[in-house]
CSV table of N, CA and C in Angstrom, one decimal:
chain,number,residue,atom,x,y,z
A,9,MET,N,26.2,34.5,59.6
A,9,MET,CA,26.3,33.0,59.5
A,9,MET,C,24.8,32.0,59.6
A,10,THR,N,24.8,30.7,60.1
A,10,THR,CA,23.8,30.3,59.6
A,10,THR,C,22.7,30.7,60.6
A,11,ARG,N,21.4,30.5,60.0
A,11,ARG,CA,20.6,31.1,60.1
A,11,ARG,C,19.4,29.4,61.2
A,12,ASP,N,19.9,28.7,61.3
A,12,ASP,CA,19.6,27.1,61.5
A,12,ASP,C,19.3,26.7,62.8
A,13,ARG,N,18.8,26.3,63.7
A,13,ARG,CA,18.7,26.8,64.9
A,13,ARG,C,19.5,25.4,65.4
A,14,MET,N,20.2,24.4,65.1
A,14,MET,CA,21.0,23.2,65.2
A,14,MET,C,22.1,23.0,64.2
A,15,THR,N,23.3,23.0,63.6
A,15,THR,CA,24.3,22.7,62.6
A,15,THR,C,25.3,22.3,63.3
A,16,THR,N,25.6,21.2,63.0
A,16,THR,CA,26.5,20.1,63.5
A,16,THR,C,28.6,20.8,63.5
A,17,CYS,N,29.4,21.4,64.0
A,17,CYS,CA,30.1,22.0,63.5
A,17,CYS,C,31.5,20.8,63.7
A,18,LEU,N,32.5,21.4,62.8
A,18,LEU,CA,33.2,20.2,62.7
A,18,LEU,C,35.2,20.9,62.1
A,19,TRP,N,36.3,20.9,63.9
A,19,TRP,CA,36.8,20.3,63.8
A,19,TRP,C,38.6,20.2,62.6
A,20,PHE,N,38.4,22.1,61.6
A,20,PHE,CA,39.3,21.7,61.3
A,20,PHE,C,41.2,22.2,61.3
A,21,ASP,N,42.0,21.8,61.1
A,21,ASP,CA,43.4,21.9,61.1
A,21,ASP,C,43.9,22.8,60.1
A,22,GLY,N,42.6,23.9,59.6
A,22,GLY,CA,43.2,25.3,59.2
A,22,GLY,C,42.9,24.4,57.4
A,23,ASN,N,42.4,23.9,57.0
A,23,ASN,CA,42.1,23.6,56.3
A,23,ASN,C,39.7,23.4,55.8
A,24,ALA,N,39.2,23.9,56.3
A,24,ALA,CA,37.3,23.4,56.8
A,24,ALA,C,37.6,23.7,55.1
A,25,ARG,N,38.5,25.0,55.1
A,25,ARG,CA,37.3,25.0,53.4
A,25,ARG,C,38.0,24.4,52.2
A,26,GLU,N,38.8,23.8,52.2
A,26,GLU,CA,39.8,22.4,51.7
A,26,GLU,C,37.8,21.2,51.6
A,27,ALA,N,38.4,20.9,53.0
A,27,ALA,CA,37.1,19.8,53.4
A,27,ALA,C,35.5,20.2,52.4
A,28,ALA,N,35.2,21.1,52.8
A,28,ALA,CA,33.5,22.1,52.2
A,28,ALA,C,33.4,22.2,50.9
A,29,GLU,N,34.5,21.8,50.1
A,29,GLU,CA,34.4,21.6,48.7
A,29,GLU,C,35.5,20.8,48.2
A,30,PHE,N,35.5,19.9,49.0
A,30,PHE,CA,36.0,18.1,48.5
A,30,PHE,C,33.8,18.1,48.4
A,31,TYR,N,33.7,17.6,50.3
A,31,TYR,CA,32.3,17.3,49.8
A,31,TYR,C,31.6,18.3,49.3
A,32,ALA,N,31.5,19.1,49.2
A,32,ALA,CA,30.2,19.7,47.4
A,32,ALA,C,30.2,19.2,46.9
A,33,ALA,N,31.5,18.9,46.4
A,33,ALA,CA,32.1,18.3,44.8
A,33,ALA,C,31.5,16.3,44.9
A,34,THR,N,31.5,16.1,46.4
A,34,THR,CA,31.1,15.2,46.1
A,34,THR,C,29.7,13.9,45.9
A,35,PHE,N,29.2,15.1,47.0
A,35,PHE,CA,27.4,14.8,47.0
A,35,PHE,C,26.6,15.4,47.0
A,36,PRO,N,25.5,15.2,46.5
A,36,PRO,CA,24.6,16.2,45.7
A,36,PRO,C,24.1,16.6,46.9
A,37,ASP,N,23.0,17.7,46.3
A,37,ASP,CA,22.9,18.9,47.2
A,37,ASP,C,23.8,19.7,48.8
A,38,SER,N,24.6,19.7,47.6
A,38,SER,CA,26.2,20.2,48.8
A,38,SER,C,26.1,21.4,48.2
A,39,HIS,N,26.9,22.2,48.4
A,39,HIS,CA,27.5,23.4,48.7
A,39,HIS,C,28.3,23.9,49.3
A,40,VAL,N,29.2,24.5,49.4
A,40,VAL,CA,30.6,25.6,50.4
A,40,VAL,C,29.8,27.6,50.4
A,41,GLY,N,29.2,27.9,51.8
A,41,GLY,CA,29.1,28.9,51.6
A,41,GLY,C,29.3,29.9,51.8
A,42,HIS,N,28.7,30.9,52.7
A,42,HIS,CA,29.7,32.0,53.6
A,42,HIS,C,30.9,31.4,54.8
A,43,ALA,N,32.2,32.7,54.3
A,43,ALA,CA,32.9,31.8,55.1
A,43,ALA,C,33.8,33.0,56.9
A,44,LEU,N,33.6,33.4,57.3
A,44,LEU,CA,34.6,34.4,58.8
A,44,LEU,C,34.9,34.7,58.9
A,45,ASP,N,36.3,35.4,58.7
A,45,ASP,CA,37.2,35.6,58.7
A,45,ASP,C,37.2,36.1,60.4
A,46,SER,N,38.7,35.3,61.0
A,46,SER,CA,38.1,35.8,63.0
A,46,SER,C,38.9,37.9,62.0
A,47,PRO,N,38.2,37.9,63.7
A,47,PRO,CA,38.5,39.7,63.7
A,47,PRO,C,39.8,39.8,64.6
A,48,ALA,N,39.7,38.7,66.0
A,48,ALA,CA,40.6,39.5,66.3
A,48,ALA,C,41.4,38.0,66.5
A,49,ASP,N,43.4,38.1,66.6
A,49,ASP,CA,43.9,36.9,66.9
A,49,ASP,C,43.5,35.8,67.6
A,50,ASN,N,43.8,34.2,67.1
A,50,ASN,CA,43.2,33.9,68.4
A,50,ASN,C,44.5,32.4,68.3
A,51,PRO,N,44.4,31.4,68.8
A,51,PRO,CA,45.3,30.0,69.5
A,51,PRO,C,45.8,30.1,68.1
A,52,SER,N,44.1,29.5,67.3
A,52,SER,CA,45.0,28.7,65.8
A,52,SER,C,45.2,29.2,64.5
A,53,MET,N,45.0,31.3,64.8
A,53,MET,CA,45.0,31.7,63.8
A,53,MET,C,45.4,33.3,64.8
A,54,LYS,N,46.2,33.6,63.0
A,54,LYS,CA,46.3,35.1,63.1
A,54,LYS,C,44.8,36.0,62.9
A,55,ALA,N,44.0,38.0,63.1
A,55,ALA,CA,43.2,38.2,62.2
A,55,ALA,C,43.4,37.9,61.1
A,56,GLY,N,41.9,37.7,60.8
A,56,GLY,CA,42.0,37.7,59.3
A,56,GLY,C,42.0,36.8,58.9
A,57,GLY,N,42.4,35.6,59.2
A,57,GLY,CA,42.5,34.4,58.3
A,57,GLY,C,40.7,33.9,57.9
A,58,GLU,N,41.1,33.2,57.2
A,58,GLU,CA,39.6,32.3,57.3
A,58,GLU,C,39.1,31.3,58.9
A,59,LEU,N,38.3,31.5,59.9
A,59,LEU,CA,37.9,31.4,60.9
A,59,LEU,C,36.8,30.2,61.7
A,60,LEU,N,35.6,30.7,59.9
A,60,LEU,CA,34.5,29.7,59.9
A,60,LEU,C,34.4,29.2,58.4
A,61,VAL,N,34.0,28.1,57.8
A,61,VAL,CA,33.5,28.4,57.0
A,61,VAL,C,32.4,27.3,56.6
A,62,GLU,N,31.1,27.8,56.2
A,62,GLU,CA,29.5,27.2,56.0
A,62,GLU,C,29.8,25.8,55.1
A,63,PHE,N,28.7,25.3,54.9
A,63,PHE,CA,28.2,24.7,54.0
A,63,PHE,C,27.5,23.8,53.9
A,64,THR,N,26.6,23.0,53.5
A,64,THR,CA,25.6,22.5,52.9
A,64,THR,C,25.7,21.4,52.6
A,65,LEU,N,25.8,19.5,53.5
A,65,LEU,CA,26.0,18.7,53.1
A,65,LEU,C,24.6,17.3,52.6
A,66,LEU,N,24.9,17.0,51.5
A,66,LEU,CA,23.3,16.4,51.4
A,66,LEU,C,22.5,17.1,52.2
A,67,GLY,N,22.6,18.2,51.8
A,67,GLY,CA,20.5,18.9,52.0
A,67,GLY,C,21.1,19.6,53.9
A,68,GLN,N,22.2,19.0,54.9
A,68,GLN,CA,22.5,19.3,56.1
A,68,GLN,C,23.5,20.2,56.3
A,69,PRO,N,22.7,21.2,57.0
A,69,PRO,CA,23.6,22.4,57.7
A,69,PRO,C,25.0,21.7,58.4
A,70,PHE,N,26.7,22.6,58.2
A,70,PHE,CA,27.2,22.3,58.4
A,70,PHE,C,28.1,23.7,58.8
A,71,VAL,N,29.4,23.9,60.0
A,71,VAL,CA,30.0,24.9,59.9
A,71,VAL,C,31.2,24.2,59.9
A,72,GLY,N,32.6,24.9,59.2
A,72,GLY,CA,33.8,24.0,59.4
A,72,GLY,C,34.4,25.2,60.1
A,73,LEU,N,34.7,24.4,61.2
A,73,LEU,CA,35.7,25.3,62.2
A,73,LEU,C,37.1,25.6,62.2
A,74,ASN,N,38.7,26.2,61.9
A,74,ASN,CA,40.1,25.9,61.4
A,74,ASN,C,39.8,26.0,62.2
A,75,GLY,N,40.3,25.2,63.6
A,75,GLY,CA,41.2,24.9,64.4
A,75,GLY,C,42.4,25.5,65.4
A,76,GLY,N,42.7,24.2,65.1
A,76,GLY,CA,44.3,24.3,65.3
A,76,GLY,C,44.3,22.6,65.0
A,77,PRO,N,45.4,22.6,65.6
A,77,PRO,CA,45.8,20.6,65.7
A,77,PRO,C,45.0,20.4,67.1
A,78,ASN,N,44.5,21.3,68.1
A,78,ASN,CA,44.0,20.6,69.1
A,78,ASN,C,43.3,19.2,68.7
A,79,PHE,N,42.5,19.5,68.5
A,79,PHE,CA,41.4,17.9,68.6
A,79,PHE,C,41.4,17.3,67.2
A,80,THR,N,41.4,16.1,67.0
A,80,THR,CA,41.1,15.6,66.1
A,80,THR,C,39.8,14.5,66.1
A,81,PHE,N,39.3,14.4,64.8
A,81,PHE,CA,37.9,13.2,64.5
A,81,PHE,C,38.7,12.4,65.2
A,82,SER,N,37.1,10.9,65.6
A,82,SER,CA,37.4,9.6,65.8
A,82,SER,C,36.0,8.4,65.6
A,83,GLU,N,36.5,7.4,65.5
A,83,GLU,CA,35.0,6.9,64.5
A,83,GLU,C,33.6,6.4,66.0
A,84,ALA,N,33.9,7.5,67.5
A,84,ALA,CA,33.0,7.9,67.6
A,84,ALA,C,31.4,8.3,66.9
A,85,VAL,N,32.6,8.7,66.0
A,85,VAL,CA,31.5,9.6,65.8
A,85,VAL,C,31.6,9.5,63.9
A,86,SER,N,30.3,9.6,63.1
A,86,SER,CA,30.8,9.0,62.1
A,86,SER,C,28.8,9.9,61.2
A,87,PHE,N,29.4,9.9,58.8
A,87,PHE,CA,28.6,10.2,59.4
A,87,PHE,C,27.8,8.9,58.0
A,88,MET,N,26.4,8.6,58.3
A,88,MET,CA,25.9,7.7,57.0
A,88,MET,C,25.5,7.9,56.1
A,89,VAL,N,26.2,7.6,55.2
A,89,VAL,CA,25.2,7.9,53.8
A,89,VAL,C,24.0,7.2,52.9
A,90,LEU,N,23.4,7.2,52.5
A,90,LEU,CA,22.6,5.8,52.2
A,90,LEU,C,22.7,5.3,50.5
A,91,THR,N,22.8,4.6,50.3
A,91,THR,CA,22.7,4.2,49.0
A,91,THR,C,21.8,3.8,48.1
A,92,GLU,N,21.5,3.7,47.0
A,92,GLU,CA,20.2,3.5,46.5
A,92,GLU,C,21.4,2.3,45.6
A,93,THR,N,22.3,2.0,45.2
A,93,THR,CA,23.2,1.4,43.5
A,93,THR,C,23.9,0.9,44.8
A,94,GLN,N,24.7,0.1,43.8
A,94,GLN,CA,26.5,-0.8,44.0
A,94,GLN,C,26.9,0.3,43.0
A,95,GLU,N,25.8,1.2,41.9
A,95,GLU,CA,27.0,2.4,41.3
A,95,GLU,C,27.4,3.5,43.0
A,96,GLU,N,26.0,4.1,43.0
A,96,GLU,CA,26.1,5.2,43.8
A,96,GLU,C,26.8,4.2,44.9
A,97,THR,N,27.1,3.4,46.0
A,97,THR,CA,27.9,2.8,46.4
A,97,THR,C,29.5,2.8,46.8
A,98,ASP,N,30.0,2.5,45.2
A,98,ASP,CA,31.3,2.7,44.6
A,98,ASP,C,31.5,3.2,44.5
A,99,ARG,N,30.5,4.5,43.5
A,99,ARG,CA,31.4,6.1,43.7
A,99,ARG,C,31.5,6.5,44.6
A,100,TYR,N,30.8,7.3,45.7
A,100,TYR,CA,31.0,6.7,47.4
A,100,TYR,C,32.8,6.9,48.2
A,101,TRP,N,32.6,5.2,47.5
A,101,TRP,CA,33.8,5.1,48.6
A,101,TRP,C,35.0,5.4,47.9
A,102,ALA,N,34.9,5.4,46.9
A,102,ALA,CA,35.9,6.3,45.8
A,102,ALA,C,36.8,7.0,45.6
A,103,ALA,N,35.1,8.2,46.1
A,103,ALA,CA,35.6,9.5,46.4
A,103,ALA,C,36.1,9.5,47.9
A,104,ILE,N,35.4,9.1,49.0
A,104,ILE,CA,35.9,9.4,49.8
A,104,ILE,C,37.7,8.6,50.6
A,105,THR,N,37.5,7.5,50.2
A,105,THR,CA,39.0,6.3,50.5
A,105,THR,C,40.0,6.9,49.4
A,106,GLY,N,39.7,7.7,48.4
A,106,GLY,CA,40.2,7.8,47.4
A,106,GLY,C,41.6,9.5,48.3
A,107,ASN,N,42.5,9.4,46.9
A,107,ASN,CA,43.4,10.5,47.3
A,107,ASN,C,43.4,11.0,49.1
A,108,GLY,N,43.8,10.1,50.0
A,108,GLY,CA,45.0,9.8,51.4
A,108,GLY,C,43.3,9.5,52.4
A,109,GLY,N,42.5,8.5,51.9
A,109,GLY,CA,41.7,8.2,53.0
A,109,GLY,C,41.5,6.9,53.1
A,110,GLN,N,41.2,6.6,54.0
A,110,GLN,CA,40.6,5.0,54.1
A,110,GLN,C,40.3,4.4,54.0
A,111,GLU,N,40.5,2.7,53.9
A,111,GLU,CA,39.2,1.2,53.7
A,111,GLU,C,39.6,1.0,55.0
A,112,SER,N,38.0,0.7,55.2
A,112,SER,CA,38.3,-0.2,56.8
A,112,SER,C,36.9,-1.2,56.8
A,113,ALA,N,36.3,-1.9,57.5
A,113,ALA,CA,35.6,-2.2,57.3
A,113,ALA,C,34.3,-2.8,57.1
A,114,CYS,N,32.9,-3.1,56.9
A,114,CYS,CA,31.7,-3.0,57.3
A,114,CYS,C,31.2,-1.8,56.6
A,115,GLY,N,31.1,-1.3,55.7
A,115,GLY,CA,31.4,-0.2,54.3
A,115,GLY,C,31.6,1.0,56.1
A,116,TRP,N,32.8,0.7,56.5
A,116,TRP,CA,33.0,1.5,57.7
A,116,TRP,C,34.1,2.6,56.2
A,117,CYS,N,34.8,4.6,55.9
A,117,CYS,CA,35.5,4.7,56.0
A,117,CYS,C,36.2,6.1,56.0
A,118,LYS,N,37.1,6.4,55.5
A,118,LYS,CA,38.1,7.0,56.8
A,118,LYS,C,38.0,8.3,54.7
A,119,ASP,N,37.5,10.0,55.2
A,119,ASP,CA,37.9,10.5,54.6
A,119,ASP,C,39.9,10.7,54.6
A,120,ARG,N,40.8,11.9,54.1
A,120,ARG,CA,41.8,12.4,53.9
A,120,ARG,C,41.5,13.5,55.6
A,121,PHE,N,40.9,13.7,55.9
A,121,PHE,CA,40.5,15.2,57.2
A,121,PHE,C,40.4,13.6,57.5
A,122,GLY,N,40.5,13.1,57.4
A,122,GLY,CA,40.5,12.3,59.6
A,122,GLY,C,38.7,11.6,60.1
A,123,LEU,N,38.1,11.8,58.9
A,123,LEU,CA,36.2,11.6,59.4
A,123,LEU,C,35.8,11.0,59.0
A,124,SER,N,35.2,10.4,60.0
A,124,SER,CA,34.6,8.3,59.7
A,124,SER,C,32.6,8.8,58.6
A,125,TRP,N,33.4,8.2,57.5
A,125,TRP,CA,31.6,7.7,57.1
A,125,TRP,C,31.4,6.2,57.3
A,126,GLN,N,29.9,6.4,57.3
A,126,GLN,CA,29.3,4.7,56.4
A,126,GLN,C,28.4,4.6,55.6
A,127,ILE,N,29.3,3.3,54.1
A,127,ILE,CA,28.9,4.3,52.9
A,127,ILE,C,27.7,2.5,52.8
A,128,THR,N,26.9,3.0,53.1
A,128,THR,CA,25.2,1.5,53.5
A,128,THR,C,24.9,1.7,52.5
A,129,PRO,N,24.6,0.9,51.7
A,129,PRO,CA,23.2,0.1,51.2
A,129,PRO,C,21.7,0.1,51.6
A,130,ARG,N,20.9,0.8,51.2
A,130,ARG,CA,19.5,0.7,51.9
A,130,ARG,C,19.2,-0.8,51.4
A,131,ALA,N,20.0,-1.5,51.0
A,131,ALA,CA,19.5,-3.4,50.5
A,131,ALA,C,20.6,-4.0,51.5
A,132,LEU,N,21.3,-3.2,51.6
A,132,LEU,CA,22.0,-4.3,53.5
A,132,LEU,C,21.0,-4.2,54.1
A,133,LEU,N,20.7,-2.8,54.4
A,133,LEU,CA,19.7,-2.2,56.1
A,133,LEU,C,18.3,-3.6,55.9
A,134,ALA,N,17.9,-3.3,54.7
A,134,ALA,CA,16.5,-4.8,54.6
A,134,ALA,C,17.1,-5.7,54.7
A,135,ALA,N,18.4,-6.3,54.3
A,135,ALA,CA,18.3,-7.8,54.9
A,135,ALA,C,18.7,-7.7,56.5
A,136,ILE,N,19.7,-6.9,56.8
A,136,ILE,CA,19.1,-7.5,58.3
A,136,ILE,C,17.9,-6.7,59.0
A,137,LYS,N,17.8,-6.2,58.4
A,137,LYS,CA,16.4,-7.0,58.8
A,137,LYS,C,15.1,-7.3,58.4
A,138,ASP,N,15.6,-9.0,57.6
A,138,ASP,CA,14.8,-9.4,57.4
A,138,ASP,C,14.0,-10.2,57.7
A,139,PRO,N,12.5,-10.2,58.0
A,139,PRO,CA,12.0,-10.8,59.4
A,139,PRO,C,11.9,-12.2,59.4
A,140,ASP,N,12.8,-13.2,58.3
A,140,ASP,CA,14.0,-14.3,58.7
A,140,ASP,C,14.8,-14.5,59.5
A,141,PRO,N,14.9,-14.3,60.6
A,141,PRO,CA,16.3,-14.6,61.7
A,141,PRO,C,17.3,-15.0,60.9
A,142,ALA,N,17.1,-16.9,60.2
A,142,ALA,CA,18.3,-16.6,59.5
A,142,ALA,C,19.1,-16.4,58.5
A,143,ALA,N,18.2,-15.3,57.2
A,143,ALA,CA,18.0,-15.0,56.1
A,143,ALA,C,19.1,-13.8,56.7
A,144,ALA,N,18.7,-12.6,58.7
A,144,ALA,CA,19.1,-11.4,58.5
A,144,ALA,C,20.2,-12.3,59.1
A,145,ARG,N,21.1,-12.9,59.7
A,145,ARG,CA,22.2,-13.6,59.8
A,145,ARG,C,23.7,-13.1,59.1
A,146,ARG,N,23.4,-13.6,58.2
A,146,ARG,CA,23.3,-14.7,57.1
A,146,ARG,C,23.8,-13.6,56.4
A,147,ALA,N,23.0,-12.6,55.7
A,147,ALA,CA,22.9,-11.2,55.9
A,147,ALA,C,24.3,-10.5,56.4
A,148,MET,N,24.1,-10.7,57.7
A,148,MET,CA,25.2,-10.1,59.1
A,148,MET,C,27.1,-10.2,58.8
A,149,GLU,N,27.0,-12.0,58.7
A,149,GLU,CA,27.9,-12.5,58.7
A,149,GLU,C,28.6,-12.0,56.7
A,150,ALA,N,28.1,-11.8,56.0
A,150,ALA,CA,28.9,-11.5,55.0
A,150,ALA,C,28.8,-10.5,55.1
A,151,MET,N,28.1,-9.4,55.9
A,151,MET,CA,29.0,-7.4,56.1
A,151,MET,C,30.0,-7.8,57.0
A,152,MET,N,30.4,-8.8,57.4
A,152,MET,CA,31.1,-8.3,57.5
A,152,MET,C,32.2,-9.3,58.1
A,153,THR,N,32.7,-9.6,56.6
A,153,THR,CA,33.3,-10.1,55.9
A,153,THR,C,33.9,-8.9,55.1
A,154,MET,N,32.9,-7.5,54.7
A,154,MET,CA,33.4,-6.7,53.9
A,154,MET,C,34.1,-5.1,54.8
A,155,GLY,N,34.6,-5.2,53.1
A,155,GLY,CA,35.0,-3.5,53.5
A,155,GLY,C,34.1,-3.0,53.2
A,156,LYS,N,34.2,-2.0,51.4
A,156,LYS,CA,33.3,-1.6,50.9
A,156,LYS,C,31.6,-2.7,50.1
A,157,ILE,N,31.0,-2.5,51.3
A,157,ILE,CA,29.8,-2.9,50.7
A,157,ILE,C,29.2,-3.8,49.4
A,158,ASP,N,29.2,-4.7,49.1
A,158,ASP,CA,28.3,-5.5,47.7
A,158,ASP,C,27.4,-5.7,48.1
A,159,ILE,N,26.5,-5.0,47.8
A,159,ILE,CA,25.3,-5.4,47.3
A,159,ILE,C,25.2,-6.6,47.3
A,160,ALA,N,25.2,-7.4,45.4
A,160,ALA,CA,25.1,-8.5,44.9
A,160,ALA,C,25.8,-9.4,46.1
A,161,ALA,N,26.7,-9.2,47.2
A,161,ALA,CA,27.2,-10.7,47.4
A,161,ALA,C,26.2,-10.5,49.1
A,162,ILE,N,25.7,-9.0,48.7
A,162,ILE,CA,24.2,-9.5,50.6
A,162,ILE,C,23.6,-9.9,50.5
A,163,GLU,N,22.9,-9.7,48.8
A,163,GLU,CA,21.6,-10.7,48.0
A,163,GLU,C,21.1,-11.9,48.6
A,164,ALA,N,22.6,-12.5,47.9
A,164,ALA,CA,23.2,-14.0,47.8
A,164,ALA,C,23.0,-14.3,49.5
A,165,ALA,N,23.3,-13.6,49.9
A,165,ALA,CA,24.2,-14.4,51.4
A,165,ALA,C,22.4,-14.2,52.1
A,166,ARG,N,22.3,-13.1,52.0
A,166,ARG,CA,20.7,-13.5,52.1
A,166,ARG,C,19.8,-14.8,52.0
A,167,ALA,N,19.9,-15.0,50.2
A,167,ALA,CA,18.9,-15.8,49.9
A,167,ALA,C,19.2,-17.5,50.1
A,168,GLY,N,20.7,-17.6,50.7
A,168,GLY,CA,21.0,-18.1,51.7
A,168,GLY,C,21.6,-19.4,49.9
């Protein structure tokens, strides 16, 4: 399996490969790697079932574990994907929320596997870090009214 010193392991209910393939198709610098079949029966599967799936997501290593229904994702952990343009923001937002995903507030959403994402334009971060406190406040207040982030609206709010 992976030779990286640290790899994030994500617990799935039997659909780790489906998730890995979805992520690899959605984001650049992503691919599905090796898999490991379970050498013995375990609480989530019989011997020979696909236990682990390695994948790379935006250049970062992950392992998907088909661990069964005992644990699920929560908003306590999310992946922040920084975007450069509205088109990129829209594309990732549509991919994550489509086909069973969910929209949330302030750039947050969930994919159909229950994993939380923050689709975050770099322009938003720049606006809320503006050295002018009033401009930063206006940008933050605008963000608080949004689901998917609208870069033009953030910039307009920042400008006053």
